[in-house]
C-alpha positions as a LaTeX table, in Angstrom:
\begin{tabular}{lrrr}
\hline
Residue & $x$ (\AA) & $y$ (\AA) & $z$ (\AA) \\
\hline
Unk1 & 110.65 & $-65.60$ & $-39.22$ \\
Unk2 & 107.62 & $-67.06$ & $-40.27$ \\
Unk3 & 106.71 & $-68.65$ & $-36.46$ \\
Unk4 & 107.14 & $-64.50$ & $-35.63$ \\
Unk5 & 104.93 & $-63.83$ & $-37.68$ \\
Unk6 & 102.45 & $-66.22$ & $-37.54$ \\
Unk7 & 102.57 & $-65.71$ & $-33.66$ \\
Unk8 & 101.98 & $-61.80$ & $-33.89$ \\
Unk9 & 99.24 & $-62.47$ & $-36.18$ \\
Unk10 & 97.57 & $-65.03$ & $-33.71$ \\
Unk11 & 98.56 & $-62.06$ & $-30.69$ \\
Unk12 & 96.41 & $-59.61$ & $-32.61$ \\
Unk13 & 93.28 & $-61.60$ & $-33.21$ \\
Unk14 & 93.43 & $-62.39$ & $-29.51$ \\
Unk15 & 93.41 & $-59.20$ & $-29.34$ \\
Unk16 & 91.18 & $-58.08$ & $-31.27$ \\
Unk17 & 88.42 & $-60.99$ & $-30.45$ \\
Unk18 & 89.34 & $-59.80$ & $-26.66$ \\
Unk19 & 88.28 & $-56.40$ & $-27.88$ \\
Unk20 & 85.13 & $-57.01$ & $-29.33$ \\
Unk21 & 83.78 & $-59.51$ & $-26.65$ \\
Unk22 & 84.70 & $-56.74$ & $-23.94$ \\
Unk23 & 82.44 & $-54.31$ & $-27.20$ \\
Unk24 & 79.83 & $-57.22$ & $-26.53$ \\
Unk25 & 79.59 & $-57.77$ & $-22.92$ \\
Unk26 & 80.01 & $-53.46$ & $-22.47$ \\
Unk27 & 76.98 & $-53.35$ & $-25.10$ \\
Unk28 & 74.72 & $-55.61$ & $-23.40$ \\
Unk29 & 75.39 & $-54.55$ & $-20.12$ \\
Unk30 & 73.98 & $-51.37$ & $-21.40$ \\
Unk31 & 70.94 & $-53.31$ & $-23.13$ \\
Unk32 & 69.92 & $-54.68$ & $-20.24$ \\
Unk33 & 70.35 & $-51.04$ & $-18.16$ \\
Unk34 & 68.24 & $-49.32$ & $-19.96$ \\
Unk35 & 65.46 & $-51.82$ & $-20.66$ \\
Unk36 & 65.66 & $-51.90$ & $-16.56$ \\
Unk37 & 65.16 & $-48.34$ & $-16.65$ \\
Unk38 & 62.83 & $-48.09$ & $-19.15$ \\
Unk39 & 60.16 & $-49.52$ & $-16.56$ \\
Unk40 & 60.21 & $-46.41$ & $-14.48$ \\
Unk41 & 61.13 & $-43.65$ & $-16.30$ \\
Unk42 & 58.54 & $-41.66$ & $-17.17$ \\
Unk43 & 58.42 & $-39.93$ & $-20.53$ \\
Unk44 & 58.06 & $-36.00$ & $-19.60$ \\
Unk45 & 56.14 & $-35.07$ & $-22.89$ \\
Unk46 & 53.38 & $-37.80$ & $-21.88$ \\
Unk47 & 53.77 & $-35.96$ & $-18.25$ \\
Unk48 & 53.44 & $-32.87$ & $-19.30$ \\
Unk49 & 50.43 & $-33.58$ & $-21.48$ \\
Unk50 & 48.78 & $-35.33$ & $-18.47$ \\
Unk51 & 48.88 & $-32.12$ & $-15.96$ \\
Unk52 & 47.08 & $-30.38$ & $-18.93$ \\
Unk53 & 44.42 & $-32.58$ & $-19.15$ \\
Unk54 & 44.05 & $-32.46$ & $-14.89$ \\
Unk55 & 44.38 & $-28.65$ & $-15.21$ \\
Unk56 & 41.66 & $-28.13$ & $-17.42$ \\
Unk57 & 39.84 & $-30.65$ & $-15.94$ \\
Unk58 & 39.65 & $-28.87$ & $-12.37$ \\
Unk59 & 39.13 & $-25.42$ & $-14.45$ \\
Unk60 & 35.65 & $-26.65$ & $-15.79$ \\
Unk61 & 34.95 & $-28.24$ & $-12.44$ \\
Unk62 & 35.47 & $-24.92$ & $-10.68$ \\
Unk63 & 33.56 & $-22.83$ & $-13.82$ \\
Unk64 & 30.61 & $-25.62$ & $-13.53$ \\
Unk65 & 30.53 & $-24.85$ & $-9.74$ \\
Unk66 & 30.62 & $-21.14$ & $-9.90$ \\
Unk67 & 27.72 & $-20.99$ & $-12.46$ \\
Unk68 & 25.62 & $-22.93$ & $-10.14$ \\
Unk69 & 26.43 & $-21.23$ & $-7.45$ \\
Unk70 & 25.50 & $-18.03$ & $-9.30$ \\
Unk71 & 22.36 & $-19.38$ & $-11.08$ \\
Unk72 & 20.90 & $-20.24$ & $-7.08$ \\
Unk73 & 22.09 & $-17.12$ & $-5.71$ \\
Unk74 & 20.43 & $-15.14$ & $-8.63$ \\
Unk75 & 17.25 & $-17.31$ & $-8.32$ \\
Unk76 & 17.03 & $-17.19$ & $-4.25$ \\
Unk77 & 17.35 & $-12.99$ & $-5.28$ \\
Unk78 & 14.82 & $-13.21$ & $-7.53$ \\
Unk79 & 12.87 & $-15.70$ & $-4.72$ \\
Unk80 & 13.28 & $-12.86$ & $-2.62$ \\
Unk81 & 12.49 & $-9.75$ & $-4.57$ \\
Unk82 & 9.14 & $-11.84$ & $-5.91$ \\
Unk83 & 9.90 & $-11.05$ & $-9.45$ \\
Unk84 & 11.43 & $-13.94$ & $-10.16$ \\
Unk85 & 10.22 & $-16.64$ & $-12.66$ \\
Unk86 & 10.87 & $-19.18$ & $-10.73$ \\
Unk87 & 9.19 & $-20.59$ & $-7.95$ \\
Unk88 & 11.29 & $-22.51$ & $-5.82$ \\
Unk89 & 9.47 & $-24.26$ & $-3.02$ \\
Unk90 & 6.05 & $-23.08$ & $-4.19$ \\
Unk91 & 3.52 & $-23.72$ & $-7.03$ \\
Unk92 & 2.35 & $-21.77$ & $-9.86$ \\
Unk93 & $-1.08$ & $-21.76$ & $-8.13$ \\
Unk94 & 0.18 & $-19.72$ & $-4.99$ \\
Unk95 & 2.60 & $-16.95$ & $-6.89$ \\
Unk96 & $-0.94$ & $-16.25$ & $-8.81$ \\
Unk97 & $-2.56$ & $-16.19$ & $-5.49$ \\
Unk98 & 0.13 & $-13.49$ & $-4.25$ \\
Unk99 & $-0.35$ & $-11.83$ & $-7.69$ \\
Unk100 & $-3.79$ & $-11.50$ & $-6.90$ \\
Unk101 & $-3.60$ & $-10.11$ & $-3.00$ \\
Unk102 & $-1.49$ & $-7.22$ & $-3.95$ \\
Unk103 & $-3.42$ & $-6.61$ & $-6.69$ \\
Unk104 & $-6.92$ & $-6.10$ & $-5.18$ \\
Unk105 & $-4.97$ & $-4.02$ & $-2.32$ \\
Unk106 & $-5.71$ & $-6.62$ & $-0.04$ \\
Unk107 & $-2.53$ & $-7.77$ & 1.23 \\
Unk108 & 1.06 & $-6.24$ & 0.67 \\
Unk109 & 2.69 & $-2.65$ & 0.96 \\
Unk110 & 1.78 & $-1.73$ & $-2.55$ \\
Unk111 & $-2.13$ & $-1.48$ & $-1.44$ \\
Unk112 & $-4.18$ & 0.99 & $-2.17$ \\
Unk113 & $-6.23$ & 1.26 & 0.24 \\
Unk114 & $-9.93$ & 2.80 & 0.07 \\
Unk115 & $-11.04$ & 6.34 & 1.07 \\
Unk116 & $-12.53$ & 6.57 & 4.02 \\
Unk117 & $-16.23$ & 8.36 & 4.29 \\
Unk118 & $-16.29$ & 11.19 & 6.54 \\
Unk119 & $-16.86$ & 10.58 & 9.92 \\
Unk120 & $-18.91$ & 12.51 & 12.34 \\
Unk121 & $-18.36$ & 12.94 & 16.33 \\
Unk122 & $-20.04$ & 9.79 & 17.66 \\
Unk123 & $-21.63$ & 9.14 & 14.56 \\
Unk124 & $-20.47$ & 6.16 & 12.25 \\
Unk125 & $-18.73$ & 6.79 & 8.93 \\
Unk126 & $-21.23$ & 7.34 & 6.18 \\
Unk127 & $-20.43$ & 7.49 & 2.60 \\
Unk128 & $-21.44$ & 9.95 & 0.04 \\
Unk129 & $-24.30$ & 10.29 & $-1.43$ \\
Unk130 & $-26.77$ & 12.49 & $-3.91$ \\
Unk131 & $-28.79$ & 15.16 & $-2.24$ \\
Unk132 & $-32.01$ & 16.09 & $-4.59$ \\
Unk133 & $-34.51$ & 18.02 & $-2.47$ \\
Unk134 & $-37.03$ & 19.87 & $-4.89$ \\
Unk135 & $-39.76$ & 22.29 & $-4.13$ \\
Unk136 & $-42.12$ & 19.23 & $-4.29$ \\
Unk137 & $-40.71$ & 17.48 & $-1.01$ \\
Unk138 & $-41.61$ & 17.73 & 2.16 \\
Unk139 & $-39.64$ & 18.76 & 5.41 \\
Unk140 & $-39.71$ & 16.93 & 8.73 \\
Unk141 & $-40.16$ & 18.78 & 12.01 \\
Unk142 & $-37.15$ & 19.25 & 14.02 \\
Unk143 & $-39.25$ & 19.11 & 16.97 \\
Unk144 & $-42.99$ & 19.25 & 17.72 \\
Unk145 & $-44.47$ & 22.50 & 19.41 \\
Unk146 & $-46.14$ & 25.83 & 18.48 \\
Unk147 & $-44.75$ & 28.42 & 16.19 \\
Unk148 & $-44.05$ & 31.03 & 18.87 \\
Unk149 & $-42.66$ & 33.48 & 16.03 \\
Unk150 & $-43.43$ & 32.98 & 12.28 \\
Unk151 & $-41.43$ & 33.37 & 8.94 \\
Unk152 & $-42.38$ & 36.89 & 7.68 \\
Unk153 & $-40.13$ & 38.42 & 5.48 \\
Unk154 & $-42.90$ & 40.52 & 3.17 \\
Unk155 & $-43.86$ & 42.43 & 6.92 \\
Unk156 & $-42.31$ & 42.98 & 10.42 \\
Unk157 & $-43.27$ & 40.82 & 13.22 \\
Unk158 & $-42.88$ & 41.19 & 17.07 \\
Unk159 & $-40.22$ & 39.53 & 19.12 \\
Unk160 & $-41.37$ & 39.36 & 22.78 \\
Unk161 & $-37.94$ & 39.85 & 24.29 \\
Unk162 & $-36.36$ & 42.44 & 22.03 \\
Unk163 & $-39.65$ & 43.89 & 22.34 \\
Unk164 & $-39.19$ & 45.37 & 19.11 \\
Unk165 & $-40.99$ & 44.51 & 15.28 \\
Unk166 & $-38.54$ & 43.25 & 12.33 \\
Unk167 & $-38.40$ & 40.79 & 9.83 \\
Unk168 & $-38.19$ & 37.02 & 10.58 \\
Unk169 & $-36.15$ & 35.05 & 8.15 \\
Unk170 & $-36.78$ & 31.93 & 9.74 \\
Unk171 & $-39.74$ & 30.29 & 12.36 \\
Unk172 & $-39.19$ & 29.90 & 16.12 \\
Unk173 & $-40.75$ & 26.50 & 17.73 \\
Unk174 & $-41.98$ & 26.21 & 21.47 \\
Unk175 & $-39.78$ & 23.07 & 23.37 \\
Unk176 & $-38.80$ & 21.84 & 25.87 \\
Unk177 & $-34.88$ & 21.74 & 27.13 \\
Unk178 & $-33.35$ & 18.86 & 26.23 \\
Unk179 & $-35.44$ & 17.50 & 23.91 \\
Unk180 & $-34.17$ & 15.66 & 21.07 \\
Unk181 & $-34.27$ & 17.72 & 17.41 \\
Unk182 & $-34.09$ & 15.94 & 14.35 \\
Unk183 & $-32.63$ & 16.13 & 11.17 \\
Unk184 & $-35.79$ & 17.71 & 8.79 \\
Unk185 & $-34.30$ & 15.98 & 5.53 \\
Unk186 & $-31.62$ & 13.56 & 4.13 \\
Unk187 & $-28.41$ & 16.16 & 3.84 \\
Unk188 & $-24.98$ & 16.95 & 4.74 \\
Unk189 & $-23.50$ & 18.86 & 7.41 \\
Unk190 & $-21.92$ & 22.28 & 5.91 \\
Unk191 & $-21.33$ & 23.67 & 9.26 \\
Unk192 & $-21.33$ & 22.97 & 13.02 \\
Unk193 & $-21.45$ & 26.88 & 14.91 \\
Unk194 & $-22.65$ & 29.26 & 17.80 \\
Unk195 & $-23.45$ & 32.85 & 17.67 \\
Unk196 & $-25.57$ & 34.97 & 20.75 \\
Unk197 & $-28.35$ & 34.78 & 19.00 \\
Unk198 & $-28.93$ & 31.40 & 17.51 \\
Unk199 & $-26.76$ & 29.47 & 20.36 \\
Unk200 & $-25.21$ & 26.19 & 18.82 \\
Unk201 & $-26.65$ & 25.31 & 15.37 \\
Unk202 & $-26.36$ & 23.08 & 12.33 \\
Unk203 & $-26.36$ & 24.02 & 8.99 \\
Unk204 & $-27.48$ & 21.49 & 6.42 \\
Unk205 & $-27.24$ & 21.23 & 2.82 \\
Unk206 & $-30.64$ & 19.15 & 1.34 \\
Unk207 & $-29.35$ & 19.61 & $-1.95$ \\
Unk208 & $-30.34$ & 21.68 & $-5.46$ \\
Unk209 & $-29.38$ & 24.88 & $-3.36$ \\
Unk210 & $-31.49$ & 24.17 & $-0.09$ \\
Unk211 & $-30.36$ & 24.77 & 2.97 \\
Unk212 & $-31.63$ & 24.34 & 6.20 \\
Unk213 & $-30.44$ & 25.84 & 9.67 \\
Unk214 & $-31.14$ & 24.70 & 13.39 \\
Unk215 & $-30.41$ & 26.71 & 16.14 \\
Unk216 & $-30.40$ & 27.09 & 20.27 \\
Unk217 & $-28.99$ & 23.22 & 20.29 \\
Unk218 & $-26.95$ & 21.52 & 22.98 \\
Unk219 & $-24.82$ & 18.41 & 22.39 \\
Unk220 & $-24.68$ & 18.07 & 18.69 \\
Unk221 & $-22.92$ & 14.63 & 17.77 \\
Unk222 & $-22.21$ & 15.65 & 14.21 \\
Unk223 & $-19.50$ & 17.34 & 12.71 \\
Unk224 & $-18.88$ & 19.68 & 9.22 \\
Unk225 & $-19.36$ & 16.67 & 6.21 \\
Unk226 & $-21.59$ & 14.25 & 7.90 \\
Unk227 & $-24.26$ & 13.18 & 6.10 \\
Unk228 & $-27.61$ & 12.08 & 8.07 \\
Unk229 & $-31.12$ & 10.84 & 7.20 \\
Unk230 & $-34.68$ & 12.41 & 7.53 \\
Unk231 & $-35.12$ & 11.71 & 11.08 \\
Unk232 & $-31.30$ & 11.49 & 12.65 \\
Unk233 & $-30.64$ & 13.11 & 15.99 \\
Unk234 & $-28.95$ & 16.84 & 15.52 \\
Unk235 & $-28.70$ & 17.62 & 19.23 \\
Unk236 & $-31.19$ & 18.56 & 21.81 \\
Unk237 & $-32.84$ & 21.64 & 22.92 \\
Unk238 & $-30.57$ & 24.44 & 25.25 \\
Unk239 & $-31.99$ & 27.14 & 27.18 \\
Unk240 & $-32.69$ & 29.93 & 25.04 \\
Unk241 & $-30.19$ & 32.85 & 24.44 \\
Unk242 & $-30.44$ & 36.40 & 25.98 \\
Unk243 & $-32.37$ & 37.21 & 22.17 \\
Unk244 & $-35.52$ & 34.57 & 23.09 \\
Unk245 & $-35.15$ & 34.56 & 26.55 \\
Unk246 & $-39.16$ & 35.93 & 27.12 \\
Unk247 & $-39.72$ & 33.15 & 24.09 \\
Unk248 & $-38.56$ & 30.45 & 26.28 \\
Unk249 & $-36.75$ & 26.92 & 25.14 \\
Unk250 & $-37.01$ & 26.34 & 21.64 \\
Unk251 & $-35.68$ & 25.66 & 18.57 \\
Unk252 & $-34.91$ & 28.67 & 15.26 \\
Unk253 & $-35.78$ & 27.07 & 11.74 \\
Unk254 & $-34.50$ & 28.30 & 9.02 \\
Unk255 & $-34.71$ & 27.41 & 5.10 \\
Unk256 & $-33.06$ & 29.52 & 2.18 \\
Unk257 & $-33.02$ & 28.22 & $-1.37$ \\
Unk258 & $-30.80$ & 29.96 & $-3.80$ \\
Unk259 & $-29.11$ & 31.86 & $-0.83$ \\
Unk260 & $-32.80$ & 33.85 & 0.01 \\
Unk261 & $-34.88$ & 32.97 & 2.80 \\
Unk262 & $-38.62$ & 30.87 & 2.40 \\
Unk263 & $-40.98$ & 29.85 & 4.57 \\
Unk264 & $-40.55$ & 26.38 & 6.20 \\
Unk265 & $-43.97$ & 25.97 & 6.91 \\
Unk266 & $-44.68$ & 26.13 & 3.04 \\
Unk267 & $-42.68$ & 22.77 & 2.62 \\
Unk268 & $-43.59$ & 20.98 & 5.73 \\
Unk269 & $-45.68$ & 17.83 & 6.53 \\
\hline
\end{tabular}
């Protein structure tokens, strides 16, 4: 009885040492396993952390570019408008220059460009100017001949071809046709005209109210707000109307001051 149970207590410890080195070899076969595995397996919270990092990464890389892409495209606006602060492929020195140029109206669209003088027909611009003729200046000749009628305003004088005796406002001067006439004073052209009796004519304005009036021209080269010197041509002398026909060529003077009629004679050289 004893040997039985001796011999099922050795049976069980076989047993039971069998167990536990099958435990053993089952354990470290599954040590070794996962220490194998552990060499490739990658730990998804570290992964997960490490596509953050790349995200936000690439998201300031594309911010970065976008701002610099937007700074140049603002500045090459700015570049173009010429408002701009910066100057990108020029110097300080040559924005002031441009400055400058537009200011004085000398280049660029926002010029303002100066008035120009009044021009005549054939004559060069001239500019404006002050007119002063007093009562102590004298007058030029238009032309040089003899007073074939005179200023008489006070009395009635004849005229040859109306054969008839009135008032003269102005004097009549013996010429030739086409001769030149001259401007008697510094003044500006008020108007350019023609009427049966006078012909063509110029009247001037000498200034302080004076005005002078030239009459049976041809070929006047100025035109209403010219302004001429003492001495420029007017015209030349026509062929007299149907009024001064028995007269023959010449040239009508007239001055008024205030509107009223003087005598040019009084106030020539």
């Amino acid at each position: 009885m004893k040997n039985k149970v001796r011999q099922m207590f050795r049976d069980k410890l076989f047993l039971v040492m069998l167990v536990l080195g099958l435990l053993t070899i089952v354990a470290a076969a599954g040590v070794v396993t996962i220490q194998r595995g552990g060499g490739t397996e990658e730990n998804p919270y570290l992964s997960m952390e490490d596509q953050e990092s790349l995200i936000a990464e690439e998201t300031k890389e594309e911010a970065g570019q976008l701002a610099g892409a937007s700074e140049m495209e603002k500045a090459a606006q700015e570049e173009e408008n010429g408002s701009g602060g910066r100057d990108f492929g020029g110097s300080g020195e040559d924005s002031a220059a441009r400055q400058a140029d537009t200011a004085d109206g000398s280049t660029g669209q926002g010029k303002t460009e100066t008035e120009a003088a009044p021009a005549g027909a054939g004559n060069d611009a001239a500019a404006a100017r002050m007119l002063n003729f007093s009562d102590a200046d004298r007058l030029g000749w238009p032309v040089r001949g003899s007073v074939l009628i005179d200023y008489s305003m006070d009395a009635t004088t004849y005229f040859a071809t109306l054969e008839q005796y009135k008032c003269s406002p102005g004097i009549v001067l013996q010429s030739e046709v086409s001769t030149p006439v001259y401007a008697p004073a510094a003044a500006r052209v008020l108007e350019v005209g023609s009427n049966e009796e006078l012909g063509n004519y110029v009247t001037l304005d000498l200034g302080n109210d004076y005005t002078a009036i030239c009459g049976q021209l041809k070929e006047i080269p100025v035109a209403v707000n010219d302004y001429v010197d003492e001495g420029s041509l007017l015209g030349y002398v026509a062929e007299p109307t149907k009024y001064y026909s028995v007269e023959g060529p010449n040239v009508y003077f007239e001055l008024t001051c205030g509107g009223s009629p003087v005598d040019p004679l009084d106030y020539m050289e």
